[in-house]
PDB file of C-alpha atoms and ligand atoms in Angstrom:
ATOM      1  CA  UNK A1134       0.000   0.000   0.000  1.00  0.00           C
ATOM      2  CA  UNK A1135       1.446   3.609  -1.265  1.00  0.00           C
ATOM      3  CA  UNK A1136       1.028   5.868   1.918  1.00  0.00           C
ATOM      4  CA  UNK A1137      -0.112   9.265   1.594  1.00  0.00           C
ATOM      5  CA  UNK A1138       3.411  11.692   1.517  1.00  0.00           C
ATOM      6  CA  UNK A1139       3.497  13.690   4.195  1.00  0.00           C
ATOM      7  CA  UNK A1140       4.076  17.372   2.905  1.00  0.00           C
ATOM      8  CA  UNK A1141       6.044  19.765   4.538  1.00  0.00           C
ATOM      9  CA  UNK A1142       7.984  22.902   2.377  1.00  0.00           C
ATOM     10  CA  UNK A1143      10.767  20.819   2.715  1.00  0.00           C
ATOM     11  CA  UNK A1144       9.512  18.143   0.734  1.00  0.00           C
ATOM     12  CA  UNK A1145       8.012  20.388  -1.665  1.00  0.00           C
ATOM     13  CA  UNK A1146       5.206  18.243  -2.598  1.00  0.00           C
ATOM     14  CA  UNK A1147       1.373  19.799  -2.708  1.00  0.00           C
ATOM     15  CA  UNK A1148      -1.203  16.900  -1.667  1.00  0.00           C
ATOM     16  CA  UNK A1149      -3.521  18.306  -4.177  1.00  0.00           C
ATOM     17  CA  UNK A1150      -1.942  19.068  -7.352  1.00  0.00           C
ATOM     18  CA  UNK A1151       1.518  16.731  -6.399  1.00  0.00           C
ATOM     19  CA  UNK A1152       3.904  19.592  -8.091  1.00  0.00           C
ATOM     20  CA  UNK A1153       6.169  21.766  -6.183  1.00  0.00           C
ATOM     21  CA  UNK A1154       4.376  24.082  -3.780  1.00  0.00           C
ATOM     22  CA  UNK A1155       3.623  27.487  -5.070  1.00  0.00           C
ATOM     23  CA  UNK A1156       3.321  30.157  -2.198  1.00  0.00           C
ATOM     24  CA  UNK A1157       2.619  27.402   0.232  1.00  0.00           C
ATOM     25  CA  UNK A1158       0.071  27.956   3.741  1.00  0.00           C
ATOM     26  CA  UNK A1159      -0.341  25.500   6.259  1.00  0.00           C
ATOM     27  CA  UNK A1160      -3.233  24.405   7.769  1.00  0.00           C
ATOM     28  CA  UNK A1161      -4.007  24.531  11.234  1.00  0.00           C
ATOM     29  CA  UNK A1162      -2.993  20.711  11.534  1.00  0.00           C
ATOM     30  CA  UNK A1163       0.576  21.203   9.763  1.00  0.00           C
ATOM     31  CA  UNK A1164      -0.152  20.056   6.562  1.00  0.00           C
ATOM     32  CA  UNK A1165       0.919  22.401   3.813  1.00  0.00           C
ATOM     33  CA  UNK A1166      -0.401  23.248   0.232  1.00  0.00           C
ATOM     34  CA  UNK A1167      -0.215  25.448  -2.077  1.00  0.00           C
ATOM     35  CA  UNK A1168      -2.334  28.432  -1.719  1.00  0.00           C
ATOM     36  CA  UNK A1169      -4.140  28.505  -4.739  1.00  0.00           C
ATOM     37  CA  UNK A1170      -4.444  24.828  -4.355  1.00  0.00           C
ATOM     38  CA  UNK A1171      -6.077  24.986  -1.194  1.00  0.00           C
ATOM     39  CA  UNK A1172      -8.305  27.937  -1.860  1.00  0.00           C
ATOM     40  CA  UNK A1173      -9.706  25.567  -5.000  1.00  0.00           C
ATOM     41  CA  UNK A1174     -10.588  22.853  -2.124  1.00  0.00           C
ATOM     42  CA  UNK A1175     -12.168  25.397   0.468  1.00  0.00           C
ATOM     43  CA  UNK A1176     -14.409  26.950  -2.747  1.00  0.00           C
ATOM     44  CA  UNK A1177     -15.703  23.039  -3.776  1.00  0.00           C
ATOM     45  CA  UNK A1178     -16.246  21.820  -0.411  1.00  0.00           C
ATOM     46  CA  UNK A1179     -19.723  22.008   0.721  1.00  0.00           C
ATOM     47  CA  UNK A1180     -19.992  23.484   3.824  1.00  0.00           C
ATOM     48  CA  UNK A1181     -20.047  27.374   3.975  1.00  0.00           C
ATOM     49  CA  UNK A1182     -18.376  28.552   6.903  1.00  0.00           C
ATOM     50  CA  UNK A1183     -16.044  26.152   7.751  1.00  0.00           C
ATOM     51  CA  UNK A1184     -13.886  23.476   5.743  1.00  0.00           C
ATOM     52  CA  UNK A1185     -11.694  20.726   6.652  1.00  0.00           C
ATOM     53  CA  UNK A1186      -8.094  19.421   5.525  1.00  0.00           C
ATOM     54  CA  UNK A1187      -7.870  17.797   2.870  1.00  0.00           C
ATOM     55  CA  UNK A1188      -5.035  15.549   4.242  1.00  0.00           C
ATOM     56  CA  UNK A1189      -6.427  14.541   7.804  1.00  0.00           C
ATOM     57  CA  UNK A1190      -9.981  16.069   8.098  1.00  0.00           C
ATOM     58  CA  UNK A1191      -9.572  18.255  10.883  1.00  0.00           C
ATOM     59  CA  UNK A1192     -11.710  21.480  10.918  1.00  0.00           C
ATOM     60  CA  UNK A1193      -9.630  24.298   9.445  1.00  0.00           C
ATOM     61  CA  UNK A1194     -10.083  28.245  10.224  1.00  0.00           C
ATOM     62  CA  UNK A1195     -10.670  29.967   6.677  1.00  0.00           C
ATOM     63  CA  UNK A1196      -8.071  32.604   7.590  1.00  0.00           C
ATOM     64  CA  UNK A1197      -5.390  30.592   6.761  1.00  0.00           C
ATOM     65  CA  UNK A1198      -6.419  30.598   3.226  1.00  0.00           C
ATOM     66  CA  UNK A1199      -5.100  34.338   2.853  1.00  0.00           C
ATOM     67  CA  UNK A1200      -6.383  37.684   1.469  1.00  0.00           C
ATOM     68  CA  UNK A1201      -7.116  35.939  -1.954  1.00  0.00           C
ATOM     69  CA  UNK A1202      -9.944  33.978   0.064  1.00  0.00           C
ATOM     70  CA  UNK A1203     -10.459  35.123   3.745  1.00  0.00           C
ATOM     71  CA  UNK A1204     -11.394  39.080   4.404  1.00  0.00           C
ATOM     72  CA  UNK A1205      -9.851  39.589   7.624  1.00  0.00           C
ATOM     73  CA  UNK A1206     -11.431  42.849   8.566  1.00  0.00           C
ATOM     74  CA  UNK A1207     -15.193  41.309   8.533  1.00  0.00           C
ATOM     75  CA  UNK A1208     -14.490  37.375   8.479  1.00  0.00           C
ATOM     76  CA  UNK A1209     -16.216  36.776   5.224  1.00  0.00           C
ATOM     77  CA  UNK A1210     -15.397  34.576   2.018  1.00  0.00           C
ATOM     78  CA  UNK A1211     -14.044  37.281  -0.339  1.00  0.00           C
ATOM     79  CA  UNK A1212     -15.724  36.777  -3.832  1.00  0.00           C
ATOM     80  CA  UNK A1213     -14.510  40.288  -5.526  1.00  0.00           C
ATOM     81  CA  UNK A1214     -11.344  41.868  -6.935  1.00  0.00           C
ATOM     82  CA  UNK A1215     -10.982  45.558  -6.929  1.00  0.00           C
ATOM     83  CA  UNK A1216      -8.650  46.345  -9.626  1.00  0.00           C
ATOM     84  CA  UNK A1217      -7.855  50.260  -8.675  1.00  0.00           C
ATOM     85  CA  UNK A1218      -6.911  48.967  -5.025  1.00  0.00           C
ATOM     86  CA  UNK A1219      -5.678  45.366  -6.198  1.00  0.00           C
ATOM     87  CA  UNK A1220      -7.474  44.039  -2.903  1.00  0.00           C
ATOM     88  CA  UNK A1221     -10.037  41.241  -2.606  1.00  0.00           C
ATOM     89  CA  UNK A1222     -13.595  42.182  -1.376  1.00  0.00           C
ATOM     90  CA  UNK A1223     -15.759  40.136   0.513  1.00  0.00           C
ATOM     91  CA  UNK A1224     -19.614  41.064   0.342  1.00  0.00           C
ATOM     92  CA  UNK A1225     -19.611  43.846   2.832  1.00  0.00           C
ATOM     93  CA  UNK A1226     -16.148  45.389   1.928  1.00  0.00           C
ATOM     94  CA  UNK A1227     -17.921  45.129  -1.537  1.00  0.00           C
ATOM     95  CA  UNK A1228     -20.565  47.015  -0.421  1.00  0.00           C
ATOM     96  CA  UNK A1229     -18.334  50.097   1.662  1.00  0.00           C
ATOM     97  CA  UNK A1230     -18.718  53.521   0.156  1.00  0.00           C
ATOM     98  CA  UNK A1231     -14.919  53.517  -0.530  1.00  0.00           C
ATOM     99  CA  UNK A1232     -15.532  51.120  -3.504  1.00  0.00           C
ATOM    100  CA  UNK A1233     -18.745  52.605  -4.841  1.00  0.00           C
ATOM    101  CA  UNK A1234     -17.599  54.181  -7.576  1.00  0.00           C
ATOM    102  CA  UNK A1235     -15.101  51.282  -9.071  1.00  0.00           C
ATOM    103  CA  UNK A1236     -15.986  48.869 -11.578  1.00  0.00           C
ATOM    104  CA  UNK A1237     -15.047  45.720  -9.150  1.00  0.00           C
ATOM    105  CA  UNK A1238     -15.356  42.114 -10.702  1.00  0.00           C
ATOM    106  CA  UNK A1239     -16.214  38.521  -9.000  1.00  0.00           C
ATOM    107  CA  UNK A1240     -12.721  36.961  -9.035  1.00  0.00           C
ATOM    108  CA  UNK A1241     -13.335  34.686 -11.859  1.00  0.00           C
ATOM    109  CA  UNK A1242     -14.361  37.557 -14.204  1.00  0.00           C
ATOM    110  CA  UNK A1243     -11.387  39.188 -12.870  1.00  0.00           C
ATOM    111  CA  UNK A1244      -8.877  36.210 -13.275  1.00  0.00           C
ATOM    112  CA  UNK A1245     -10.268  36.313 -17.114  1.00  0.00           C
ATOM    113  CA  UNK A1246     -10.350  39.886 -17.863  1.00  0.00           C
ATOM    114  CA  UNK A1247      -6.832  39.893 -16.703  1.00  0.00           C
ATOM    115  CA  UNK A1248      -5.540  37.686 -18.913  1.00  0.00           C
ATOM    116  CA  UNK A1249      -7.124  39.134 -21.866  1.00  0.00           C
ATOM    117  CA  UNK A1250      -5.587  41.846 -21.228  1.00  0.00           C
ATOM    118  CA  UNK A1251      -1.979  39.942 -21.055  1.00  0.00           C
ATOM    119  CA  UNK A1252      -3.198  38.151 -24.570  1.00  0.00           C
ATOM    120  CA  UNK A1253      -3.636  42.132 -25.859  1.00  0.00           C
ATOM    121  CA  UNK A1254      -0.800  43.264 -24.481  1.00  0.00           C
ATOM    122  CA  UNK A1255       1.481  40.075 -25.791  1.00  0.00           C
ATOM    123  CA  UNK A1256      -0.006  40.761 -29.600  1.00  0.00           C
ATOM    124  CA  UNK A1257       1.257  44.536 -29.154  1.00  0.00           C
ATOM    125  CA  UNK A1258       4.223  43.659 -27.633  1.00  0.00           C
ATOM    126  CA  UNK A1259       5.218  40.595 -30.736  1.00  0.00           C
ATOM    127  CA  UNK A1260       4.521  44.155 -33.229  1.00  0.00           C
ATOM    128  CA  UNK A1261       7.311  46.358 -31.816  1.00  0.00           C
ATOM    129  CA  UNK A1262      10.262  44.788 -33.115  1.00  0.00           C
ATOM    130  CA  UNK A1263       8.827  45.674 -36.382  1.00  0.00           C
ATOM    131  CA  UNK A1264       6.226  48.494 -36.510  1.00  0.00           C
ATOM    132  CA  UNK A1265       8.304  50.579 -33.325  1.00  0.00           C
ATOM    133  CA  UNK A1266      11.654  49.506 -33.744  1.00  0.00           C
ATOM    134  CA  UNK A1267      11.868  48.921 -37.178  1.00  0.00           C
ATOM    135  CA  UNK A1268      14.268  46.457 -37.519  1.00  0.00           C
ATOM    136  CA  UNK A1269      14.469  44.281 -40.684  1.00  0.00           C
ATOM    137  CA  UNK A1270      15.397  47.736 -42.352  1.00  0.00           C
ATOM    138  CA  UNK A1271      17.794  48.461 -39.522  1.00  0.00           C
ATOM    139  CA  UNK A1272      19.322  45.020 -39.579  1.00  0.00           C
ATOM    140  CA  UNK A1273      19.581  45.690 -43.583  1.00  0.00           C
ATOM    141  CA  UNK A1274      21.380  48.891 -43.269  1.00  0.00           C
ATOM    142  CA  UNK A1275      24.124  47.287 -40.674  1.00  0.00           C
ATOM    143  CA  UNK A1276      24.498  44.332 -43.270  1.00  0.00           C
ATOM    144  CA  UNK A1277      25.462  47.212 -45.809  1.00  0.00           C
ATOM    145  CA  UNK A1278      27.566  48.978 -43.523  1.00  0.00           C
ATOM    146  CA  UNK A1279      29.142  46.128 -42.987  1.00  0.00           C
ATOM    147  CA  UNK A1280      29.684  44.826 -46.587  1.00  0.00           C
ATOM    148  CA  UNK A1281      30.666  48.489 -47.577  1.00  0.00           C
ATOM    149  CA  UNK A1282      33.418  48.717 -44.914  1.00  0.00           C
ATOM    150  CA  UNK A1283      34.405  45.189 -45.858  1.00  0.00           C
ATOM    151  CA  UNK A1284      35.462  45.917 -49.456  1.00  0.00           C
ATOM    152  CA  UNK A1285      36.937  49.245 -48.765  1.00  0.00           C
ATOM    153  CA  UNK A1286      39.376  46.767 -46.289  1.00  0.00           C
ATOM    154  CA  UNK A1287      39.850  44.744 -49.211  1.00  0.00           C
ATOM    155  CA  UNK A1288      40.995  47.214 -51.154  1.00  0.00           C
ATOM    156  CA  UNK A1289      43.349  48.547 -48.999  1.00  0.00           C
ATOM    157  CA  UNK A1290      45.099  45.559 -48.565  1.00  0.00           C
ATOM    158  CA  UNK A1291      45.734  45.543 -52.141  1.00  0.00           C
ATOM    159  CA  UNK A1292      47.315  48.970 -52.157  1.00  0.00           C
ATOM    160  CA  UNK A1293      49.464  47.558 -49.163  1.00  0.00           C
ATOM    161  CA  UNK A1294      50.699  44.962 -51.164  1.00  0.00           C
ATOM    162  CA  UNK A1295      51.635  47.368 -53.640  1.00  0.00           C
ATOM    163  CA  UNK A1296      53.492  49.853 -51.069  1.00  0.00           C
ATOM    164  CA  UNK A1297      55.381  46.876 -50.014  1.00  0.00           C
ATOM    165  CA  UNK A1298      56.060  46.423 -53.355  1.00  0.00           C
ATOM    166  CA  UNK A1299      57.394  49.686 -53.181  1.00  0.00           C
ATOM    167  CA  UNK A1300      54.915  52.135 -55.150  1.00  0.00           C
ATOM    168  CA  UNK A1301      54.137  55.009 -52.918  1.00  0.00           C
ATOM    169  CA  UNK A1302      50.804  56.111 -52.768  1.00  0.00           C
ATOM    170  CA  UNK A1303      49.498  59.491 -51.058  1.00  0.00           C
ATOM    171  CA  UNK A1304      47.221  58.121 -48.499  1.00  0.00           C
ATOM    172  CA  UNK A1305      48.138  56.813 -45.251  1.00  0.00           C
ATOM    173  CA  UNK A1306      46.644  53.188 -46.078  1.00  0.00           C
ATOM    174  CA  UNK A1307      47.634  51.653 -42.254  1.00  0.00           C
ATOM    175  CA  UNK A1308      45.534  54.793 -40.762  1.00  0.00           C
ATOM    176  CA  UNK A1309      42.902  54.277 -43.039  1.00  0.00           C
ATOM    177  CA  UNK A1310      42.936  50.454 -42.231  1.00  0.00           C
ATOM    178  CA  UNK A1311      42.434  51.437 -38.328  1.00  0.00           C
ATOM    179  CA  UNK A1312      39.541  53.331 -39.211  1.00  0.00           C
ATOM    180  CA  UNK A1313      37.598  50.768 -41.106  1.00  0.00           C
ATOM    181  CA  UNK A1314      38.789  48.442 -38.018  1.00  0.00           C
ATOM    182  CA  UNK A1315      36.868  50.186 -36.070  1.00  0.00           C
ATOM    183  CA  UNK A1316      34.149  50.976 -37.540  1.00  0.00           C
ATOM    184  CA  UNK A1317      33.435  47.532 -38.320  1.00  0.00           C
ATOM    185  CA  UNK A1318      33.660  47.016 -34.087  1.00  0.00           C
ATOM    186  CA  UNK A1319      30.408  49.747 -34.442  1.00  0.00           C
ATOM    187  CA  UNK A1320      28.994  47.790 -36.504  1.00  0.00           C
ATOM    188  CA  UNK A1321      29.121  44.930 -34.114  1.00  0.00           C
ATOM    189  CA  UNK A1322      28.408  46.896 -31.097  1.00  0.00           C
ATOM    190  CA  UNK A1323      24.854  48.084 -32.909  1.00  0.00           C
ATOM    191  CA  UNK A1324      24.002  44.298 -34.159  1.00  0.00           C
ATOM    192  CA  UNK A1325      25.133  43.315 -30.028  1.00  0.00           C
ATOM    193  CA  UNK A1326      22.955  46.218 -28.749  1.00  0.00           C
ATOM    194  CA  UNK A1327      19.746  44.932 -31.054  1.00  0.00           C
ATOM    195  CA  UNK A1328      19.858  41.275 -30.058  1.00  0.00           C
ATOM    196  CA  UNK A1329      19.861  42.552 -26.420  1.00  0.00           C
ATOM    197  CA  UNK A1330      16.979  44.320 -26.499  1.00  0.00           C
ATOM    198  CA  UNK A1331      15.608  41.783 -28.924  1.00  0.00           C
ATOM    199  CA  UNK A1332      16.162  39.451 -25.823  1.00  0.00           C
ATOM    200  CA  UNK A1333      14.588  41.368 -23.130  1.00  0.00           C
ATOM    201  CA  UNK A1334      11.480  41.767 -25.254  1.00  0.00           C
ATOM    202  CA  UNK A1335      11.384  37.881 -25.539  1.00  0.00           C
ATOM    203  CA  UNK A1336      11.663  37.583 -22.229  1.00  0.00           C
ATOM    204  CA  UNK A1337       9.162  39.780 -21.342  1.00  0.00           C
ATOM    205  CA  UNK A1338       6.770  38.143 -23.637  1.00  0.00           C
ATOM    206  CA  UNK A1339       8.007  34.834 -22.462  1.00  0.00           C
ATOM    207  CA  UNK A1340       6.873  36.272 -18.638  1.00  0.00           C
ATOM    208  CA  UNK A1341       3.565  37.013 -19.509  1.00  0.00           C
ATOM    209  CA  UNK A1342       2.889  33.879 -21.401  1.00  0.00           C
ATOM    210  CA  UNK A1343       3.686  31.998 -18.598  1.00  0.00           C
ATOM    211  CA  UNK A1344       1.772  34.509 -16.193  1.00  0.00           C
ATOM    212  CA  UNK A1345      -1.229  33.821 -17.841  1.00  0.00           C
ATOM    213  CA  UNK A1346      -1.039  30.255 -17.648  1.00  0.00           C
ATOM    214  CA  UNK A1347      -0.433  30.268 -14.029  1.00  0.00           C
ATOM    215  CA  UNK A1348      -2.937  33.141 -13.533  1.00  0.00           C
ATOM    216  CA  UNK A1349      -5.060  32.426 -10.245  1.00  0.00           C
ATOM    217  CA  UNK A1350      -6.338  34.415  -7.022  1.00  0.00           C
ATOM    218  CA  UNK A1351      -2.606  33.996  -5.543  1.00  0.00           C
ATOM    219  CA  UNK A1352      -1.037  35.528  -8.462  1.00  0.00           C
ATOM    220  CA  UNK A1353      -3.822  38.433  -9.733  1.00  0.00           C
ATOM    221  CA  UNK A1354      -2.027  40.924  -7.707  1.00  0.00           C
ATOM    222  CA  UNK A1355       1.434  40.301  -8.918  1.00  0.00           C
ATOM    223  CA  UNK A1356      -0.042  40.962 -12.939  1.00  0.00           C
ATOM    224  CA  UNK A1357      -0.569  44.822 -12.607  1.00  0.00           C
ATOM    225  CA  UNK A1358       3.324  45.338 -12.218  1.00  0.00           C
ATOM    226  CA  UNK A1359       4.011  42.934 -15.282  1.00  0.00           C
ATOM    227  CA  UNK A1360       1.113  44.646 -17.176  1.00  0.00           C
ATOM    228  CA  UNK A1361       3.159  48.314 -16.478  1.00  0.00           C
ATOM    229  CA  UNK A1362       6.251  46.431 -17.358  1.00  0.00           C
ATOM    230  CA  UNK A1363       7.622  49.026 -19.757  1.00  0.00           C
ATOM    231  CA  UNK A1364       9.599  48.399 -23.483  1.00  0.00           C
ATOM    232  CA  UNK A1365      11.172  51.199 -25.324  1.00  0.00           C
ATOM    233  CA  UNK A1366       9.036  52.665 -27.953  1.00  0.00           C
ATOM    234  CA  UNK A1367      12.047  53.580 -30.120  1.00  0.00           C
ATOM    235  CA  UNK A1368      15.875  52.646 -29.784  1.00  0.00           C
ATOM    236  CA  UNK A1369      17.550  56.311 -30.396  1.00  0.00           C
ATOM    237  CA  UNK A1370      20.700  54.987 -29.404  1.00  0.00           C
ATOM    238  CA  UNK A1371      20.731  52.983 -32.248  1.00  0.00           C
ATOM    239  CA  UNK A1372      19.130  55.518 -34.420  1.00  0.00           C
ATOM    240  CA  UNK A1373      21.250  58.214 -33.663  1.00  0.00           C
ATOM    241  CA  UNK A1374      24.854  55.510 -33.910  1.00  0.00           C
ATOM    242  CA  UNK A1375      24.108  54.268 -36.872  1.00  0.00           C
ATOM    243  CA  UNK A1376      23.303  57.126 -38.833  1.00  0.00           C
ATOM    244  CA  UNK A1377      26.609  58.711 -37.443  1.00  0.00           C
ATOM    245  CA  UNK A1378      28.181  55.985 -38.503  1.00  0.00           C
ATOM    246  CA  UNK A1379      26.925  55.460 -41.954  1.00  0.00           C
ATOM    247  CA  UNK A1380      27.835  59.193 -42.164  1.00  0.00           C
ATOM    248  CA  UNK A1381      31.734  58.176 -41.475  1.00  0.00           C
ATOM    249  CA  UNK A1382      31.422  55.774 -43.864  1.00  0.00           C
ATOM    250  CA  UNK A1383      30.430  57.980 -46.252  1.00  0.00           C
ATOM    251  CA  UNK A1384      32.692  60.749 -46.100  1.00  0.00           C
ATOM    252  CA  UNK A1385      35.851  57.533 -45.911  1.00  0.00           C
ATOM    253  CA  UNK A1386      34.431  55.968 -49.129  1.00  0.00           C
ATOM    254  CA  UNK A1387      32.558  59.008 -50.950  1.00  0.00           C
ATOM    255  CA  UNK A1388      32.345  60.846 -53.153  1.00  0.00           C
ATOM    256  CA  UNK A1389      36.040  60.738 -54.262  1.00  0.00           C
ATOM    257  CA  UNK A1390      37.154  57.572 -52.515  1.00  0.00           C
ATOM    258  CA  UNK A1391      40.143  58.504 -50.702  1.00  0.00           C
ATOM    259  CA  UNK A1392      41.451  55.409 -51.446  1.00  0.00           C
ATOM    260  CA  UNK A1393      42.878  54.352 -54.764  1.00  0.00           C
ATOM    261  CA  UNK A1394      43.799  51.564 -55.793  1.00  0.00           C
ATOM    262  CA  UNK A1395      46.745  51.852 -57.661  1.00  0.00           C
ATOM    263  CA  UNK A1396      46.827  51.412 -61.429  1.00  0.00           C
ATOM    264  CA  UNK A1397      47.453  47.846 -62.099  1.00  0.00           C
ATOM    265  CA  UNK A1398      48.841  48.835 -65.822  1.00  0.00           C
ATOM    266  CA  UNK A1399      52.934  48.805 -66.311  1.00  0.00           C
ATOM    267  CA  UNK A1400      52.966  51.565 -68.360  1.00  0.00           C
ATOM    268  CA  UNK A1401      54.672  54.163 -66.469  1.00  0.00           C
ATOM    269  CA  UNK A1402      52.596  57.958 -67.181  1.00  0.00           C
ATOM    270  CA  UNK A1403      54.850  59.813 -69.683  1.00  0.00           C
ATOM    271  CA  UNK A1404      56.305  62.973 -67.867  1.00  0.00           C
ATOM    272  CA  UNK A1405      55.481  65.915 -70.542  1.00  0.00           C
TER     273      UNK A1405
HETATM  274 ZN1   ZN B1859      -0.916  22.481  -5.259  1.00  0.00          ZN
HETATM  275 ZN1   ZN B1860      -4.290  18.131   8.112  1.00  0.00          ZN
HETATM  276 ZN1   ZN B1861     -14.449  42.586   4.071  1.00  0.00          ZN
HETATM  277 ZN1   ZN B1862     -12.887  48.759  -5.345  1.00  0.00          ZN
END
């Protein structure tokens, strides 16, 4: 026969859902659970003042249970959420003059109105990269950049072949060299800089998908702040850099490139 296994926060184990325990009470008796878990239990079970554990049986006081069930202040089952306070109502908090004027919701409409409101806020978040940011184009440009910067290196290594040759050129090619060097490092810096914030807008999406799955009473509270959670609406660092840089570029490699690569024909100019 499989006993029962005793939970404790040490073991980790809920007795109702058998995961790890998530915020976990304890019950008069010493058995714990996870809140939401155990605020589930006290909802389904029959009687209406009082409930029992769900481990041993023995009569249970409904405070334990926590804000997201219990209302302290008049000891009543809370069955509201008040959004503009972010506290749970029972019926005759419900009914105080100080929340007259909000729009407060049963619980369950709340637990669902919240996380259509993550769903809305996930769809505008997905757009930014794209319709904010502007990226693809960005990304585009620093390929460009790059490709530009590459060729002018290309070419100078030619005309360092040549010097070592020993034709003698009138640009400094080795200065010129450092200064593609690093500009390409901008380059990189920019493409580093996008990926990060690429990454904490993933991650931020990757939060609220997960907060809506796990969305209950013992979590409602905790949405508002990831809600307010806020993302740049434009990257001017990279804005302003890039341009900047692409204006470098320009005046390196255009209009009259300063760099020339030298005349590959043998024919020495005729000195008239
Ligand atoms: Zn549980
Ligand atoms: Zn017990
Ligand atoms: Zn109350
Ligand atoms: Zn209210």
């Amino acid at each position: 026969m499989n006993p029962q296994p005793e939970s404790s926060p040490e073991k980790g184990l809920c007795p109702i859902c058998q995961e790890l325990l998530r915020e976990p009470v304890s019950t008069d008796c010493g058995h714990f659970f996870c809140q939401a878990c155990l605020i589930q239990h006290a909802k389904k079970a029959l009687e209406e003042d009082v409930f029992y554990c769900p481990v041993c049986r023995k009569l249970c006081s409904q405070s334990i249970l926590g804000a997201g069930y219990y209302c302290e202040v008049h000891q009543k089952k809370v069955g509201w959420f008040c959004e503009e306070k972010q506290v749970f109502l029972c019926p005759d908090c419900y009914k105080s003059p100080e929340h007259q004027d909000h729009y407060d919701q049963p619980i369950d409409k709340a637990i669902i109105h919240y996380k259509e409101r993550i769903h809305r806020r996930i769809r505008k978040l997905r757009k930014i990269p794209v319709e904010s940011w502007h990226l693809p184009k960005k990304k585009e440009k620093l390929q460009t950049l790059w490709k530009q910067i590459d060729s002018e290196k290309q070419k100078l290594k030619d005309v360092l072949e040549k010097q070592q040759m020993g034709e003698q050129g009138d640009t400094d090619p080795e200065l010129l060299l450092d200064n593609l060097n690093s500009f390409s490092e901008e380059v990189t810096v920019l493409q580093h800089k996008i990926s990060e914030e690429e990454t904490k807008l993933n991650d931020l999406i990757a939060n609220m998908e997960e907060a809506s799955k796990q969305l209950n009473i013992t979590t409602l509270k905790s949405v508002n702040d990831l809600l307010r959670r806020n993302v740049k609406e434009k990257l001017y660092y990279l804005e302003v850099n890039s341009s900047e840089l692409e204006k470098k570029i320009r005046k390196l490699i255009q209009p009259a490139p300063l760099i020339q690569v030298p005349c590959l024909c043998q024919n020495t100019p005729s000195e008239s």
